[in-house]
Coordinates of C-alpha atoms in Angstrom, one line a residue:
M1 CA -123.6 84.1 -90.3
R2 CA -127.9 83.1 -89.1
I3 CA -129.8 81.7 -90.4
F4 CA -133.8 82.9 -89.9
A5 CA -136.3 81.2 -91.9
T6 CA -137.8 83.2 -94.8
F7 CA -141.3 84.3 -93.3
T8 CA -141.0 87.0 -90.3
Y9 CA -144.5 87.8 -88.6
L10 CA -144.5 91.1 -87.8
R11 CA -148.2 92.9 -85.3
T12 CA -150.1 95.8 -86.2
E13 CA -152.4 97.6 -83.8
C14 CA -155.5 96.4 -85.8
S15 CA -154.4 93.0 -88.3
K16 CA -151.8 90.0 -88.2
W17 CA -150.7 88.5 -91.3
P18 CA -147.7 86.6 -91.8
L19 CA -144.9 89.0 -94.2
L20 CA -142.4 87.1 -96.5
A21 CA -139.5 88.9 -95.5
A22 CA -136.6 87.4 -97.5
C23 CA -134.4 90.8 -96.8
M24 CA -134.4 89.4 -92.9
M25 CA -131.5 87.0 -94.3
M26 CA -128.9 90.1 -95.7
A27 CA -125.5 90.2 -93.9
G28 CA -127.2 93.4 -91.6
N29 CA -129.8 90.9 -89.6
A30 CA -127.0 87.4 -89.7
W31 CA -124.7 86.1 -86.9
G32 CA -122.6 83.1 -86.3
Q33 CA -124.2 80.1 -84.6
D34 CA -124.2 81.1 -80.2
F35 CA -124.4 78.4 -78.5
V36 CA -122.4 75.3 -77.6
D37 CA -123.6 71.7 -76.2
V38 CA -120.9 71.7 -73.0
T39 CA -122.7 69.6 -71.4
L40 CA -120.1 66.8 -70.7
T41 CA -117.8 69.2 -69.5
A42 CA -120.5 71.4 -67.1
F43 CA -122.0 68.0 -65.8
P44 CA -119.5 65.4 -65.5
S45 CA -122.2 63.5 -63.7
H46 CA -125.9 63.6 -64.1
Q47 CA -129.7 62.4 -64.5
A48 CA -131.7 63.0 -67.2
V49 CA -135.6 63.5 -66.7
I50 CA -139.0 63.0 -67.9
E51 CA -141.9 64.8 -66.9
S52 CA -139.5 67.1 -65.1
A53 CA -139.8 70.4 -63.7
A54 CA -135.7 72.2 -63.0
S55 CA -135.2 76.3 -61.5
W56 CA -131.9 78.3 -61.8
G57 CA -130.9 79.4 -58.3
D58 CA -128.0 80.8 -56.0
I59 CA -128.7 78.4 -53.4
D60 CA -125.3 79.4 -50.3
N61 CA -125.2 83.4 -52.0
D62 CA -121.2 81.8 -54.1
G63 CA -122.3 84.2 -56.8
D64 CA -123.2 81.2 -59.5
M65 CA -126.3 80.1 -60.6
D66 CA -127.0 76.0 -58.6
L67 CA -130.4 74.2 -60.5
I68 CA -132.9 72.4 -58.9
V69 CA -133.7 69.4 -61.1
A70 CA -136.4 66.8 -60.3
G71 CA -138.3 64.1 -62.6
E72 CA -138.1 60.5 -63.4
V73 CA -135.2 59.0 -64.3
S74 CA -136.1 55.0 -65.0
L75 CA -139.7 53.9 -65.0
G76 CA -140.8 54.4 -61.3
N77 CA -137.4 55.9 -60.2
P78 CA -137.9 59.8 -59.9
Q79 CA -135.2 62.3 -58.7
T80 CA -134.8 65.2 -57.2
I81 CA -130.7 66.7 -57.3
L82 CA -129.5 69.9 -56.3
Y83 CA -126.3 71.1 -59.4
R84 CA -124.5 72.8 -57.7
N85 CA -122.2 74.9 -59.8
N86 CA -118.7 75.3 -58.3
G87 CA -117.1 77.2 -61.6
G88 CA -119.2 76.1 -64.3
V89 CA -119.0 72.6 -62.2
F90 CA -122.0 70.7 -61.4
T91 CA -121.7 68.4 -58.7
P92 CA -125.0 66.5 -57.7
E93 CA -126.5 65.9 -54.5
T94 CA -128.7 63.6 -54.5
N95 CA -130.0 62.5 -50.8
L96 CA -131.7 67.1 -49.1
F97 CA -135.5 66.7 -51.5
V98 CA -137.9 64.1 -51.5
N99 CA -137.9 62.7 -54.8
V100 CA -140.2 63.5 -57.0
W101 CA -142.0 63.7 -61.2
K102 CA -144.6 65.2 -62.9
A103 CA -142.9 67.8 -60.5
A104 CA -143.5 72.2 -59.9
V105 CA -140.0 73.6 -57.9
A106 CA -140.0 76.7 -57.4
L107 CA -137.2 79.4 -55.8
G108 CA -137.8 82.4 -52.9
D109 CA -137.1 83.1 -49.9
Y110 CA -140.2 83.3 -48.1
N111 CA -138.9 84.4 -44.8
N112 CA -136.4 87.4 -46.2
D113 CA -132.6 85.9 -45.4
G114 CA -131.5 86.4 -47.6
F115 CA -131.8 82.6 -48.7
L116 CA -132.9 80.6 -51.3
D117 CA -135.9 78.3 -50.1
V118 CA -137.0 75.7 -51.9
L119 CA -140.9 74.7 -53.0
L120 CA -141.8 71.1 -54.1
C121 CA -145.1 69.6 -55.6
G122 CA -145.0 66.6 -57.0
Q123 CA -145.4 62.6 -57.8
T124 CA -143.1 60.1 -55.4
Q125 CA -141.7 56.8 -55.5
S126 CA -145.2 55.4 -54.5
G127 CA -147.2 57.6 -56.3
A128 CA -148.5 60.0 -53.2
P129 CA -148.6 63.1 -53.7
I130 CA -146.6 65.6 -52.2
S131 CA -146.4 69.5 -51.4
N132 CA -142.6 69.7 -50.1
L133 CA -141.7 73.4 -47.9
Y134 CA -137.1 73.6 -47.3
T135 CA -136.0 76.3 -45.7
N136 CA -133.3 76.9 -46.5
N137 CA -130.3 77.7 -44.3
G138 CA -127.5 78.8 -44.5
G139 CA -126.5 77.2 -48.0
S140 CA -124.7 74.3 -46.8
S141 CA -127.9 72.2 -45.9
F142 CA -132.4 72.5 -46.1
T143 CA -134.3 71.6 -43.2
L144 CA -138.0 70.8 -44.1
N145 CA -140.4 73.0 -42.9
S146 CA -143.4 70.6 -41.6
T147 CA -145.5 73.0 -40.0
A148 CA -145.9 74.8 -44.1
S149 CA -146.2 71.4 -45.7
S150 CA -148.6 69.8 -43.8
T151 CA -150.8 72.8 -44.2
F152 CA -150.1 73.1 -48.4
T153 CA -153.0 70.4 -50.7
D154 CA -150.9 67.5 -51.9
V155 CA -150.5 67.0 -55.7
L156 CA -148.5 66.3 -58.6
G157 CA -149.1 67.3 -62.3
A158 CA -148.6 70.6 -59.9
A159 CA -147.3 74.7 -60.7
A160 CA -146.6 76.8 -58.0
E161 CA -144.8 79.9 -58.3
W162 CA -144.0 83.0 -55.7
A163 CA -145.7 86.5 -55.6
D164 CA -146.1 88.9 -53.0
Y165 CA -150.1 89.3 -53.4
D166 CA -151.4 91.4 -51.2
N167 CA -147.6 93.5 -51.0
D168 CA -146.7 93.4 -46.9
G169 CA -143.3 92.8 -48.4
D170 CA -143.7 88.7 -47.5
L171 CA -142.9 85.6 -50.3
D172 CA -147.4 83.9 -50.6
L173 CA -147.8 81.5 -52.6
L174 CA -149.7 79.2 -56.0
I175 CA -149.4 75.3 -55.7
T176 CA -151.7 73.6 -58.6
G177 CA -152.3 70.5 -59.9
D178 CA -154.0 66.9 -59.6
A179 CA -155.0 65.9 -55.2
L180 CA -156.0 62.7 -56.0
A181 CA -160.4 63.9 -55.3
G182 CA -159.6 66.1 -57.9
E183 CA -157.9 69.4 -59.1
S184 CA -156.6 71.9 -56.7
T185 CA -155.7 74.9 -57.0
K186 CA -154.5 76.6 -53.8
L187 CA -153.0 80.5 -52.3
Y188 CA -151.3 81.1 -49.1
Q189 CA -150.5 84.5 -47.9
N190 CA -147.1 84.2 -45.9
N191 CA -147.5 85.1 -42.6
N192 CA -144.0 86.6 -41.5
G193 CA -142.8 82.7 -42.3
I194 CA -146.3 81.4 -41.4
F195 CA -148.4 80.0 -44.1
V196 CA -153.1 79.8 -43.8
E197 CA -155.0 79.2 -46.9
E198 CA -156.6 82.9 -49.2
T199 CA -159.8 80.4 -48.3
A200 CA -162.2 83.1 -50.5
I201 CA -160.2 83.6 -52.6
S202 CA -159.1 80.1 -53.3
S203 CA -162.4 79.7 -54.1
L204 CA -162.6 82.2 -57.1
L205 CA -159.2 80.7 -58.5
E206 CA -160.3 77.9 -61.6
D207 CA -159.1 74.2 -60.2
V208 CA -156.4 72.7 -62.5
E209 CA -154.2 69.9 -62.8
F210 CA -150.9 69.9 -65.5
G211 CA -151.0 73.5 -66.3
D212 CA -148.7 76.4 -65.4
V213 CA -149.2 80.0 -63.8
A214 CA -147.5 82.7 -63.6
F215 CA -147.6 86.4 -61.3
G216 CA -148.1 89.6 -62.8
D217 CA -148.8 93.5 -62.8
Y218 CA -150.0 93.5 -66.8
D219 CA -151.7 97.4 -66.0
N220 CA -148.0 98.9 -63.8
D221 CA -150.6 99.8 -60.5
G222 CA -148.0 98.1 -57.9
H223 CA -150.6 95.3 -57.3
I224 CA -149.1 91.4 -59.1
D225 CA -152.0 89.4 -61.1
L226 CA -152.4 86.6 -62.3
V227 CA -152.7 83.7 -65.2
I228 CA -154.3 80.2 -64.7
Q229 CA -154.4 77.5 -67.5
G230 CA -154.5 73.7 -67.2
L231 CA -156.7 71.2 -67.1
S232 CA -160.6 71.5 -65.8
Q233 CA -163.8 69.8 -64.6
K234 CA -165.6 72.4 -64.1
A235 CA -168.1 74.3 -66.3
Q236 CA -166.5 77.8 -68.3
P237 CA -168.3 80.1 -70.7
G238 CA -168.9 77.8 -73.7
V239 CA -167.2 74.6 -73.3
S240 CA -167.6 71.8 -72.1
I241 CA -167.5 70.6 -68.4
I242 CA -164.2 69.1 -68.7
D243 CA -161.6 71.0 -71.0
P244 CA -158.6 72.7 -71.1
F245 CA -158.5 76.6 -69.4
T246 CA -156.9 79.3 -69.2
G247 CA -157.6 82.8 -67.3
L248 CA -156.8 86.3 -66.2
Y249 CA -156.4 86.9 -62.7
H250 CA -156.6 91.3 -62.2
N251 CA -155.4 91.9 -58.5
N252 CA -157.9 94.8 -56.8
G253 CA -155.6 96.4 -54.7
Q254 CA -157.7 95.0 -52.1
G255 CA -155.8 91.4 -50.7
G256 CA -158.0 89.7 -52.9
F257 CA -158.5 89.2 -57.2
D258 CA -161.4 89.3 -59.0
P259 CA -163.1 87.2 -61.8
P260 CA -161.1 85.8 -63.8
T261 CA -161.6 87.4 -67.8
F262 CA -161.1 85.2 -70.9
P263 CA -158.3 86.7 -73.4
F264 CA -155.9 84.2 -73.4
T265 CA -156.9 80.5 -75.3
F266 CA -158.0 78.4 -73.1
V267 CA -155.3 75.7 -73.0
Q268 CA -153.3 72.7 -70.6
E269 CA -150.1 70.7 -70.6
G270 CA -149.1 74.0 -71.2
S271 CA -146.0 76.8 -69.8
L272 CA -147.2 80.9 -69.5
D273 CA -144.6 83.3 -68.8
W274 CA -145.5 87.4 -69.1
G275 CA -142.3 89.4 -70.7
D276 CA -142.5 93.2 -72.3
Y277 CA -141.3 91.4 -76.4
D278 CA -141.5 95.7 -77.8
N279 CA -140.4 97.6 -74.6
D280 CA -143.2 99.7 -74.1
G281 CA -143.1 99.2 -70.5
L282 CA -146.1 96.2 -70.3
L283 CA -146.2 92.9 -69.9
D284 CA -146.5 89.9 -72.4
L285 CA -148.0 86.4 -71.9
L286 CA -145.9 83.9 -74.2
L287 CA -148.5 81.2 -73.7
T288 CA -148.2 77.6 -75.0
G289 CA -150.0 74.0 -74.7
V290 CA -152.7 72.6 -76.0
Y291 CA -156.4 72.4 -77.0
Q292 CA -157.9 69.4 -78.0
L293 CA -156.4 68.4 -80.4
D294 CA -154.1 71.5 -81.7
T295 CA -151.0 72.9 -80.4
I296 CA -151.0 76.0 -79.5
T297 CA -147.0 78.3 -78.8
K298 CA -148.8 81.8 -79.1
V299 CA -147.7 85.7 -77.9
Y300 CA -150.0 87.5 -76.9
H301 CA -149.4 91.3 -76.6
N302 CA -150.4 93.6 -74.0
N303 CA -152.1 97.0 -74.9
G304 CA -153.4 98.3 -71.8
G305 CA -157.0 98.5 -69.9
G306 CA -156.7 95.0 -69.8
D307 CA -157.2 94.8 -73.7
F308 CA -155.1 91.4 -75.8
N309 CA -154.2 91.1 -78.6
D310 CA -153.4 87.4 -79.8
M311 CA -149.6 88.2 -82.5
G312 CA -151.3 85.1 -84.8
D313 CA -148.9 82.4 -85.0
P314 CA -146.0 81.9 -85.7
F315 CA -144.2 79.5 -83.3
F316 CA -144.3 75.5 -83.5
G317 CA -147.6 75.3 -80.8
I318 CA -146.0 72.7 -78.6
M319 CA -147.7 70.2 -75.4
K320 CA -145.6 69.0 -72.7
G321 CA -142.5 71.6 -73.8
Q322 CA -141.4 74.9 -72.8
A323 CA -140.8 78.6 -73.8
S324 CA -139.4 81.5 -71.8
W325 CA -138.2 84.9 -72.7
G326 CA -134.7 86.0 -72.5
D327 CA -132.0 88.2 -74.8
Y328 CA -130.3 85.1 -75.4
D329 CA -127.8 87.7 -77.6
N330 CA -128.0 90.9 -75.7
D331 CA -129.5 94.2 -77.7
G332 CA -131.8 94.8 -75.4
W333 CA -135.1 93.1 -77.1
L334 CA -136.7 89.4 -75.2
D335 CA -136.5 86.4 -77.1
I336 CA -137.6 82.8 -77.1
L337 CA -136.3 79.5 -77.2
L338 CA -139.7 76.9 -77.2
V339 CA -139.2 72.6 -75.8
G340 CA -142.0 70.7 -76.6
E341 CA -144.1 68.4 -78.2
D342 CA -146.1 69.2 -82.2
D343 CA -148.3 67.3 -84.1
K344 CA -145.9 66.5 -86.0
G345 CA -143.6 65.6 -82.9
M346 CA -140.1 66.9 -80.9
V347 CA -139.5 70.9 -81.6
A348 CA -136.4 72.1 -80.2
K349 CA -136.2 76.3 -81.4
V350 CA -135.1 79.5 -80.7
F351 CA -136.8 82.5 -82.0
H352 CA -134.8 86.3 -82.4
N353 CA -137.1 89.5 -81.6
E354 CA -136.8 91.6 -84.5
T355 CA -139.0 94.1 -83.3
A356 CA -136.4 96.7 -83.2
S357 CA -135.4 95.7 -87.3
I358 CA -138.6 96.3 -88.2
G359 CA -139.9 99.2 -86.8
G360 CA -140.9 98.1 -83.8
Q361 CA -144.5 96.3 -85.4
G362 CA -143.4 92.8 -83.2
G363 CA -142.2 90.2 -84.5
F364 CA -139.9 87.1 -84.8
S365 CA -137.5 85.2 -86.6
E366 CA -136.3 81.4 -86.3
T367 CA -132.3 81.3 -85.7
L368 CA -131.8 78.4 -88.0
L369 CA -128.7 77.7 -87.0
N370 CA -129.9 77.6 -83.4
S371 CA -132.6 75.6 -83.6
A372 CA -130.9 72.9 -85.5
L373 CA -128.6 72.2 -82.3
L374 CA -130.7 71.4 -80.1
T375 CA -132.1 68.4 -79.4
P376 CA -135.6 68.2 -79.4
K377 CA -137.5 67.2 -76.5
D378 CA -140.9 65.9 -75.2
L379 CA -143.1 64.8 -72.3
G380 CA -142.8 67.3 -69.6
A381 CA -139.7 69.1 -70.9
T382 CA -138.2 71.7 -69.4
A383 CA -136.4 74.6 -71.4
I384 CA -135.1 77.4 -69.0
W385 CA -132.9 80.2 -69.6
G386 CA -129.3 80.5 -67.1
D387 CA -126.3 82.7 -67.0
Y388 CA -124.3 80.1 -65.9
N389 CA -120.9 81.2 -65.7
G390 CA -121.3 84.5 -64.5
D391 CA -120.9 86.1 -68.3
Q392 CA -123.6 88.3 -68.4
K393 CA -125.5 85.8 -71.2
L394 CA -128.1 83.0 -70.8
D395 CA -127.5 79.6 -71.7
I396 CA -129.5 77.0 -72.1
L397 CA -130.9 74.4 -70.6
T398 CA -133.4 71.2 -72.0
V399 CA -134.7 68.6 -69.7
G400 CA -136.5 66.0 -71.4
R401 CA -137.9 62.7 -73.1
I402 CA -135.5 62.4 -77.2
D403 CA -137.3 59.7 -78.0
T404 CA -140.3 57.8 -78.7
L405 CA -139.2 55.4 -76.2
L406 CA -139.0 55.9 -72.6
T407 CA -135.7 55.6 -71.4
A408 CA -134.6 58.0 -73.7
R409 CA -134.1 60.6 -71.4
A410 CA -131.3 63.5 -71.8
L411 CA -130.4 66.8 -69.9
H412 CA -128.5 68.9 -72.5
L413 CA -126.7 72.6 -71.4
Y414 CA -126.2 74.9 -74.9
E415 CA -123.3 78.1 -73.9
N416 CA -124.2 80.8 -75.6
I417 CA -120.7 82.2 -77.9
N418 CA -122.3 84.6 -78.3
L419 CA -120.0 87.7 -78.7
S420 CA -122.0 90.3 -77.8
P421 CA -121.7 92.6 -74.7
N422 CA -124.4 92.8 -72.1
T423 CA -124.6 97.2 -70.9
T424 CA -126.3 96.8 -67.3
P425 CA -128.0 99.6 -66.2
P426 CA -127.0 102.0 -64.4
A427 CA -129.3 101.8 -60.7
P428 CA -132.5 104.1 -61.2
V429 CA -133.4 107.3 -59.7
N430 CA -135.4 109.4 -57.7
L431 CA -137.2 108.1 -54.3
T432 CA -139.9 108.5 -52.9
A433 CA -141.9 106.4 -50.4
V434 CA -144.9 108.5 -49.1
Q435 CA -147.7 107.3 -47.1
I436 CA -151.5 107.6 -47.7
F437 CA -153.6 106.3 -44.8
D438 CA -152.8 102.7 -44.0
E439 CA -150.1 102.2 -47.3
V440 CA -146.8 103.7 -48.2
H441 CA -146.3 104.2 -52.0
L442 CA -143.1 104.1 -53.3
S443 CA -142.2 105.5 -56.2
W444 CA -138.9 106.1 -58.8
D445 CA -137.8 107.4 -62.1
P446 CA -136.3 104.4 -64.6
P447 CA -133.0 104.7 -64.7
P448 CA -131.0 107.8 -66.5
G449 CA -128.7 107.8 -70.3
F450 CA -129.6 103.7 -70.7
A451 CA -127.8 102.8 -73.9
G452 CA -131.8 100.5 -74.0
D453 CA -134.7 101.4 -73.9
A454 CA -135.6 101.8 -71.0
D455 CA -139.9 101.0 -71.4
G456 CA -137.9 97.0 -71.6
L457 CA -136.5 97.6 -67.5
S458 CA -138.7 95.7 -65.2
Y459 CA -137.4 96.5 -61.7
N460 CA -137.0 94.8 -58.1
I461 CA -136.9 96.7 -54.7
Y462 CA -136.1 96.1 -51.3
I463 CA -137.6 96.8 -48.0
G464 CA -136.1 96.3 -44.3
T465 CA -136.0 97.6 -40.0
A466 CA -132.3 98.5 -40.7
P467 CA -130.0 99.6 -43.1
L468 CA -129.0 97.3 -46.3
Q469 CA -131.4 94.9 -44.3
I470 CA -134.5 93.2 -45.4
D471 CA -137.2 91.0 -42.5
V472 CA -139.9 93.1 -44.8
A473 CA -139.2 92.2 -48.6
S474 CA -136.0 90.5 -49.7
P475 CA -134.9 91.4 -53.5
M476 CA -133.4 87.8 -54.1
S477 CA -130.0 90.3 -55.6
D478 CA -126.8 90.7 -53.5
L479 CA -127.3 93.6 -51.9
F480 CA -123.5 95.6 -52.4
S481 CA -123.4 93.8 -56.1
G482 CA -126.8 93.8 -57.4
K483 CA -125.9 90.3 -59.1
R484 CA -129.5 88.4 -58.9
R485 CA -130.5 85.2 -57.3
L486 CA -133.5 83.9 -59.8
V487 CA -133.7 84.4 -63.2
K488 CA -136.6 86.1 -63.9
L489 CA -138.5 89.8 -64.3
G490 CA -138.0 91.9 -60.9
N491 CA -140.2 91.4 -57.8
V492 CA -142.8 94.4 -58.6
S493 CA -142.6 93.9 -62.4
H494 CA -142.2 96.1 -64.4
G495 CA -143.8 99.8 -62.9
T496 CA -142.1 102.3 -61.6
N497 CA -144.4 102.1 -58.6
W498 CA -146.0 99.3 -55.4
V499 CA -147.2 99.9 -52.8
V500 CA -146.3 98.6 -49.6
R501 CA -149.4 98.0 -47.1
E502 CA -149.4 96.3 -43.7
L503 CA -146.3 97.8 -41.4
A504 CA -146.4 98.3 -38.1
G505 CA -145.0 101.8 -37.2
G506 CA -141.0 102.7 -36.8
T507 CA -138.5 103.7 -39.6
Y508 CA -137.6 101.6 -42.4
Y509 CA -134.8 101.3 -45.1
W510 CA -135.7 101.3 -49.0
N511 CA -134.0 100.8 -52.6
V512 CA -134.7 100.1 -55.9
Q513 CA -132.6 97.9 -58.3
A514 CA -133.1 98.0 -62.8
I515 CA -133.3 93.8 -64.6
D516 CA -132.6 93.8 -68.5
A517 CA -133.8 91.4 -70.3
D518 CA -131.6 88.9 -69.6
F519 CA -132.4 89.1 -66.0
E520 CA -128.8 91.3 -64.8
G521 CA -129.8 93.9 -61.5
S522 CA -128.5 96.8 -62.5
A523 CA -126.5 98.1 -58.9
W524 CA -128.0 99.5 -56.0
N525 CA -129.0 103.3 -55.6
N526 CA -128.3 105.5 -51.8
E527 CA -130.8 103.9 -49.2
E528 CA -133.3 105.7 -48.7
S529 CA -136.1 105.8 -46.2
F530 CA -139.8 106.4 -44.6
V531 CA -141.2 106.8 -40.9
F532 CA -144.6 105.3 -41.2
V533 CA -147.0 106.6 -39.0
P534 CA -151.1 104.0 -37.5
P535 CA -153.3 106.4 -39.2
M536 CA -156.2 106.8 -36.1
P537 CA -158.9 104.9 -36.6
T538 CA -162.1 107.3 -37.7
F539 CA -165.5 107.1 -36.9
Q540 CA -168.6 107.9 -38.7
N541 CA -172.0 108.0 -37.3
V542 CA -174.5 105.9 -38.9
S543 CA -176.3 105.8 -35.6
S544 CA -179.9 107.0 -38.2
T545 CA -179.7 103.5 -40.5
A546 CA -178.6 101.6 -37.8
F547 CA -181.2 102.1 -36.2
P548 CA -183.7 103.5 -37.9
S549 CA -186.8 103.0 -35.1
N550 CA -185.7 105.8 -33.2
F551 CA -183.7 104.1 -30.6
S552 CA -183.4 106.5 -28.0
G553 CA -180.7 107.7 -25.8
R554 CA -180.5 107.0 -22.4
I555 CA -179.1 108.4 -19.0
N556 CA -177.4 106.3 -15.9
G557 CA -177.8 103.4 -18.2
G558 CA -175.0 100.9 -20.2
A559 CA -175.0 99.1 -23.3
D560 CA -173.0 95.4 -24.4
W561 CA -173.3 93.7 -27.8
G562 CA -174.1 90.3 -28.3
D563 CA -176.2 87.0 -30.6
Y564 CA -179.4 87.3 -28.8
D565 CA -180.9 85.2 -32.1
N566 CA -177.5 83.1 -32.6
D567 CA -178.1 84.5 -36.3
G568 CA -174.2 84.5 -36.6

């Protein structure tokens, strides 16, 4: 049977406390071990690394998840490896990318051609930092995009993520890390495949290294927001000049972000992950890291209106690792995978979401048999969910150091053998597009008759200039089956509306799919279309305010603009 930790932690609207819950050991909440180690059969040839980054993605669009891993394989020897998935057995390819450690790997279809491209940051063998973008050539090879790469600030101790922050359909890019001259955080706007730094936004964002970033629409207003954490050298309210930082940046919907607010604990050397653990339709935040000497793992409940509530400390606090949301037992509720270093050593834990069984209060119990199976890791450990064998159940991949010796490194893949089937949601319905001046507002209704909790679904859209085209916005999903090519939330988060901007005049075709708690995509609905008509410019007479000295009109005259006093 599945053995739970003795204590379950509950959240209420006004308080939080540990509640003794021996009843969680009862048969009604007990299952067997859910995972088995399949590393040697799935990875007959592999390299284990530290100071790592890893990401699942269907690189060649063959329907199964491939894997990219970057890190240090031996002292001073980094490596970046693509493992191609061939029926559940992975074959390494080692000459596609620059070799880095202290790395970040971010997959995304930046040019809307339907194939996942690769952003790779980190420290090379020479010690130099890099930030390279590789364009996917139809799944078989990659080409370094030297123009974009030369635009990006080179960093190590990096974090990076793709998101369409300006709602124009293509993926923009955020990169943080150590640029040797100091910490760096830069946002690059994607203009049809050409990247330009948004300097006004970059100057607003905190410069950090050895941290993490996460995009998510936490207020469901149709604009992607941002949270950043890491080591910063800027002064913040109530902290010293050099200290951890965690800031929440609200997207103002006008192509920028508001100044940061600080609802979360300041940390560095940690991780961030958005997910709706209580299925109320609002993104909550899973955060790990270290503040001074305290290792931290926290879940922040989203109460709406920008207010977040700290659930307390039911978890092992970790640093130099990762915590991730994922529904491993297909019950429709996000569970937690946690691997890293606490104040006593290395840990690897799986926590089951007990929200449904304890009256919607929100709580997690450690599944001791699953935790016992996992090999603890630290030193830049990676811990990610992914369905490597296509059985619609989330498996676990971990990479990192397994002993205090720097040479003790390991990669482990744990296959999910839980017997609970996944219920993939139906397609969303009632797709609607309305033009409001220079924007198009897309909306839809959740899937009808979904056996799970529809409030916990995220959504994924595509937009094209012809039927079944994705040249405006890529879903990173198969257009016929709906099968996802990434293990993450949908590209428009949890809301049932999205705003599209900066469109040229013409007819557009679009669709939306639902994404469930184990990141499976629904089928698509019938494709819809809309016609965008660029609005005519409007003018307002401001003569009296612009010319308060009663500038009089002339006949048979002329006028022209010019900076006569050179004031800009």
